[in-house]
Amino acid sequence: ETGVTQSPTHLIKTRGQQVTLRCSSQSGHNTVSWYQQALGQGPQFIFQYYREEENGRGNFPPRFSGLQFPNYSSELNVNALELDDSALYLCASSSGPTTGVVDNSPLHFGNGTRLTVT
Amino acid sequence: GQQVMQIPQYQHVQEGEDFTTYCNSSTTLSNIQWYKQRPGGHPVFLIQLVKSGEVKKQKRLTFQFGEAKKNSSLHITATQTTDVGTYFCALRKGAQKLVFGQGTRLTINP
């Protein structure tokens, strides 16, 4: 069983630039969520993809966008980077909803991408 | 902002002492999950509680879900240095969104 992998592990960008982060989900998982974790804080939900469609979004501006591919891997894109975007970006996969549309399955996180915006 | 209050924010103990972290919500929860994040690591799923008053044990860890399903606790008996990390509770808000508490950071004096 292959776990969740993220790339790159670290990234340094300048304010105003754009960044793409990548995630390969755990085998057998069809749902991917992205979280932003600032230092000393809990992970904050950005959005979730299920079968290539965004099916949930947190309180993040539209410059945060994403994609999920047919093999369930995913990308997180952030445009017009701001200094406050500096954080650990975590991708998590899960097996998706088993009862109706509510997903109660646990999240399996990758090691994250540490983004620094200067 | 966060929908769940987790206390304490920090806890420092001597190795061998017990540790407890609490998670409180103003609304009734359908279920609650607990995660552990080691320093420099990523959150790792520990357990999910679903039933009112449910108690689950994993070796030295005891997880409890309140009778009213508005609070939960994680208790570690006789802490070891391997228990160091931040413990998060997480609750489901809406169909897809998992909301994490701020976490309790546990440090241990060997």
GROMACS .gro file of C-alpha atoms in nm:
model
  228
    1GLU     CA    1   0.000   0.000   0.000
    2THR     CA    2   0.149   0.333  -0.111
    3GLY     CA    3   0.099   0.626   0.122
    4VAL     CA    4   0.028   0.989   0.038
    5THR     CA    5   0.321   1.163  -0.127
    6GLN     CA    6   0.366   1.535  -0.179
    7SER     CA    7   0.610   1.739  -0.382
    8PRO     CA    8   0.810   1.946  -0.343
    9THR     CA    9   0.899   1.920   0.025
   10HIS     CA   10   1.016   2.280   0.049
   11LEU     CA   11   0.962   2.583  -0.170
   12ILE     CA   12   1.062   2.947  -0.154
   13LYS     CA   13   0.866   3.198  -0.362
   14THR     CA   14   0.844   3.573  -0.392
   15ARG     CA   15   0.530   3.773  -0.320
   16GLY     CA   16   0.311   3.795  -0.629
   17GLN     CA   17   0.436   3.471  -0.782
   18GLN     CA   18   0.232   3.159  -0.847
   19VAL     CA   19   0.293   2.811  -0.708
   20THR     CA   20   0.172   2.458  -0.782
   21LEU     CA   21   0.190   2.184  -0.520
   22ARG     CA   22   0.135   1.819  -0.604
   23CYS     CA   23  -0.008   1.522  -0.421
   24SER     CA   24  -0.045   1.153  -0.497
   25SER     CA   25  -0.318   0.992  -0.293
   26GLN     CA   26  -0.296   0.662  -0.111
   27SER     CA   27  -0.388   0.368  -0.331
   28GLY     CA   28  -0.759   0.292  -0.313
   29HIS     CA   29  -0.851   0.646  -0.205
   30ASN     CA   30  -1.069   0.861  -0.430
   31THR     CA   31  -1.093   1.174  -0.215
   32VAL     CA   32  -0.826   1.437  -0.163
   33SER     CA   33  -0.834   1.731   0.077
   34TRP     CA   34  -0.589   2.017   0.111
   35TYR     CA   35  -0.507   2.191   0.437
   36GLN     CA   36  -0.297   2.493   0.530
   37GLN     CA   37  -0.116   2.475   0.862
   38ALA     CA   38   0.045   2.790   0.999
   39LEU     CA   39   0.311   2.753   1.268
   40GLY     CA   40   0.158   2.653   1.601
   41GLN     CA   41  -0.193   2.619   1.458
   42GLY     CA   42  -0.420   2.336   1.359
   43PRO     CA   43  -0.469   2.251   0.991
   44GLN     CA   44  -0.720   2.478   0.813
   45PHE     CA   45  -0.940   2.321   0.545
   46ILE     CA   46  -0.885   2.467   0.195
   47PHE     CA   47  -1.093   2.236  -0.026
   48GLN     CA   48  -1.174   1.877  -0.107
   49TYR     CA   49  -1.200   1.685  -0.434
   50TYR     CA   50  -1.405   1.373  -0.486
   51ARG     CA   51  -1.395   1.194  -0.821
   52GLU     CA   52  -1.234   1.496  -0.990
   53GLU     CA   53  -1.495   1.746  -0.867
   54GLU     CA   54  -1.452   2.003  -0.591
   55ASN     CA   55  -1.717   1.910  -0.335
   56GLY     CA   56  -1.623   2.129  -0.039
   57ARG     CA   57  -1.437   2.453   0.020
   58GLY     CA   58  -1.313   2.637   0.324
   59ASN     CA   59  -1.272   3.009   0.382
   60PHE     CA   60  -0.995   3.069   0.128
   61PRO     CA   61  -0.999   3.323  -0.160
   62PRO     CA   62  -1.037   3.217  -0.525
   63ARG     CA   63  -0.664   3.252  -0.586
   64PHE     CA   64  -0.644   2.913  -0.415
   65SER     CA   65  -0.754   2.661  -0.675
   66GLY     CA   66  -0.710   2.292  -0.735
   67LEU     CA   67  -0.749   1.995  -0.961
   68GLN     CA   68  -0.795   1.624  -0.919
   69PHE     CA   69  -0.691   1.388  -1.197
   70PRO     CA   70  -0.842   1.055  -1.310
   71ASN     CA   71  -0.580   0.868  -1.107
   72TYR     CA   72  -0.697   1.071  -0.801
   73SER     CA   73  -0.373   1.265  -0.769
   74SER     CA   74  -0.422   1.635  -0.709
   75GLU     CA   75  -0.272   1.980  -0.746
   76LEU     CA   76  -0.307   2.292  -0.535
   77ASN     CA   77  -0.242   2.620  -0.716
   78VAL     CA   78  -0.197   2.951  -0.542
   79ASN     CA   79  -0.181   3.272  -0.747
   80ALA     CA   80  -0.057   3.615  -0.643
   81LEU     CA   81   0.126   3.482  -0.340
   82GLU     CA   82   0.115   3.687  -0.022
   83LEU     CA   83   0.348   3.677   0.277
   84ASP     CA   84   0.070   3.523   0.490
   85ASP     CA   85   0.058   3.226   0.254
   86SER     CA   86   0.379   3.101   0.416
   87ALA     CA   87   0.277   2.775   0.583
   88LEU     CA   88   0.287   2.398   0.567
   89TYR     CA   89   0.047   2.271   0.300
   90LEU     CA   90  -0.088   1.929   0.374
   91CYS     CA   91  -0.261   1.695   0.136
   92ALA     CA   92  -0.480   1.419   0.279
   93SER     CA   93  -0.652   1.134   0.104
   94SER     CA   94  -0.944   0.930   0.225
   95SER     CA   95  -1.166   0.654   0.098
   96GLY     CA   96  -1.457   0.891   0.046
   97PRO     CA   97  -1.816   0.888   0.165
   98THR     CA   98  -1.966   0.551   0.248
   99THR     CA   99  -2.297   0.676   0.385
  100GLY     CA  100  -2.484   0.919   0.162
  101VAL     CA  101  -2.267   1.222   0.094
  102VAL     CA  102  -2.108   1.251   0.438
  103ASP     CA  103  -1.745   1.144   0.446
  104ASN     CA  104  -1.659   1.003   0.789
  105SER     CA  105  -1.348   0.823   0.675
  106PRO     CA  106  -1.020   0.917   0.845
  107LEU     CA  107  -0.765   1.134   0.667
  108HIS     CA  108  -0.424   1.002   0.564
  109PHE     CA  109  -0.184   1.294   0.539
  110GLY     CA  110   0.129   1.338   0.333
  111ASN     CA  111   0.444   1.492   0.477
  112GLY     CA  112   0.346   1.832   0.345
  113THR     CA  113   0.510   2.109   0.144
  114ARG     CA  114   0.671   2.388   0.344
  115LEU     CA  115   0.607   2.710   0.147
  116THR     CA  116   0.794   3.027   0.233
  117VAL     CA  117   0.691   3.352   0.066
  118THR     CA  118   0.940   3.638   0.085
  119GLY     CA  119  -1.223   3.037   1.272
  120GLN     CA  120  -1.211   2.716   1.469
  121GLN     CA  121  -1.541   2.555   1.572
  122VAL     CA  122  -1.392   2.361   1.856
  123MET     CA  123  -1.206   2.461   2.170
  124GLN     CA  124  -0.916   2.243   2.272
  125ILE     CA  125  -0.744   2.276   2.610
  126PRO     CA  126  -0.483   2.309   2.732
  127GLN     CA  127  -0.278   2.463   2.453
  128TYR     CA  128   0.046   2.337   2.604
  129GLN     CA  129   0.130   2.070   2.860
  130HIS     CA  130   0.471   1.981   2.996
  131VAL     CA  131   0.501   1.667   3.210
  132GLN     CA  132   0.765   1.448   3.365
  133GLU     CA  133   0.803   1.113   3.197
  134GLY     CA  134   0.572   0.869   3.371
  135GLU     CA  135   0.309   1.128   3.458
  136ASP     CA  136  -0.038   1.118   3.305
  137PHE     CA  137  -0.166   1.364   3.044
  138THR     CA  138  -0.515   1.468   2.937
  139THR     CA  139  -0.637   1.697   2.660
  140TYR     CA  140  -0.997   1.811   2.621
  141CYS     CA  141  -1.201   1.907   2.320
  142ASN     CA  142  -1.523   2.107   2.362
  143SER     CA  143  -1.790   2.207   2.115
  144SER     CA  144  -2.097   2.427   2.160
  145THR     CA  145  -2.295   2.204   1.924
  146THR     CA  146  -2.371   1.834   1.924
  147LEU     CA  147  -2.122   1.637   1.719
  148SER     CA  148  -2.196   1.342   1.493
  149ASN     CA  149  -1.849   1.206   1.552
  150ILE     CA  150  -1.501   1.319   1.650
  151GLN     CA  151  -1.157   1.215   1.531
  152TRP     CA  152  -0.821   1.243   1.706
  153TYR     CA  153  -0.485   1.295   1.536
  154LYS     CA  154  -0.126   1.312   1.657
  155GLN     CA  155   0.143   1.523   1.491
  156ARG     CA  156   0.504   1.464   1.589
  157PRO     CA  157   0.741   1.764   1.573
  158GLY     CA  158   0.828   1.823   1.208
  159GLY     CA  159   0.580   1.558   1.099
  160HIS     CA  160   0.228   1.536   0.966
  161PRO     CA  161  -0.098   1.455   1.147
  162VAL     CA  162  -0.160   1.083   1.192
  163PHE     CA  163  -0.508   0.948   1.255
  164LEU     CA  164  -0.552   0.786   1.596
  165ILE     CA  165  -0.920   0.710   1.638
  166GLN     CA  166  -1.280   0.805   1.563
  167LEU     CA  167  -1.556   0.818   1.823
  168VAL     CA  168  -1.919   0.800   1.717
  169LYS     CA  169  -2.145   0.688   2.003
  170SER     CA  170  -2.257   0.890   2.304
  171GLY     CA  171  -2.045   0.800   2.609
  172GLU     CA  172  -1.812   0.587   2.399
  173VAL     CA  173  -1.475   0.492   2.551
  174LYS     CA  174  -1.197   0.341   2.341
  175LYS     CA  175  -0.849   0.236   2.445
  176GLN     CA  176  -0.526   0.201   2.253
  177LYS     CA  177  -0.259   0.068   2.490
  178ARG     CA  178  -0.190   0.366   2.723
  179LEU     CA  179  -0.429   0.599   2.539
  180THR     CA  180  -0.795   0.630   2.644
  181PHE     CA  181  -1.040   0.824   2.431
  182GLN     CA  182  -1.380   0.932   2.555
  183PHE     CA  183  -1.685   1.088   2.389
  184GLY     CA  184  -1.918   1.280   2.618
  185GLU     CA  185  -2.273   1.166   2.687
  186ALA     CA  186  -2.410   1.479   2.518
  187LYS     CA  187  -2.164   1.436   2.227
  188LYS     CA  188  -2.034   1.790   2.281
  189ASN     CA  189  -1.696   1.707   2.426
  190SER     CA  190  -1.421   1.452   2.408
  191SER     CA  191  -1.099   1.373   2.589
  192LEU     CA  192  -0.774   1.191   2.529
  193HIS     CA  193  -0.590   1.057   2.832
  194ILE     CA  194  -0.240   0.910   2.826
  195THR     CA  195  -0.134   0.701   3.121
  196ALA     CA  196   0.233   0.701   3.226
  197THR     CA  197   0.368   0.913   2.942
  198GLN     CA  198   0.678   0.810   2.750
  199THR     CA  199   0.909   1.026   2.539
  200THR     CA  200   0.752   0.875   2.227
  201ASP     CA  201   0.426   1.049   2.323
  202VAL     CA  202   0.577   1.392   2.247
  203GLY     CA  203   0.380   1.583   1.985
  204THR     CA  204   0.066   1.783   1.926
  205TYR     CA  205  -0.270   1.615   1.969
  206PHE     CA  206  -0.562   1.745   1.763
  207CYS     CA  207  -0.928   1.671   1.780
  208ALA     CA  208  -1.121   1.716   1.458
  209LEU     CA  209  -1.491   1.735   1.390
  210ARG     CA  210  -1.701   1.718   1.079
  211LYS     CA  211  -1.862   2.050   0.975
  212GLY     CA  212  -2.085   1.998   0.679
  213ALA     CA  213  -2.059   1.693   0.459
  214GLN     CA  214  -1.695   1.722   0.371
  215LYS     CA  215  -1.511   1.972   0.589
  216LEU     CA  216  -1.307   1.836   0.880
  217VAL     CA  217  -1.237   2.114   1.130
  218PHE     CA  218  -0.933   2.077   1.354
  219GLY     CA  219  -0.888   2.217   1.700
  220GLN     CA  220  -0.580   2.425   1.779
  221GLY     CA  221  -0.417   2.123   1.935
  222THR     CA  222  -0.247   2.048   2.263
  223ARG     CA  223   0.128   2.040   2.245
  224LEU     CA  224   0.277   1.782   2.480
  225THR     CA  225   0.640   1.800   2.586
  226ILE     CA  226   0.800   1.552   2.822
  227ASN     CA  227   1.094   1.578   3.058
  228PRO     CA  228   1.279   1.245   3.054
   0.00000   0.00000   0.00000
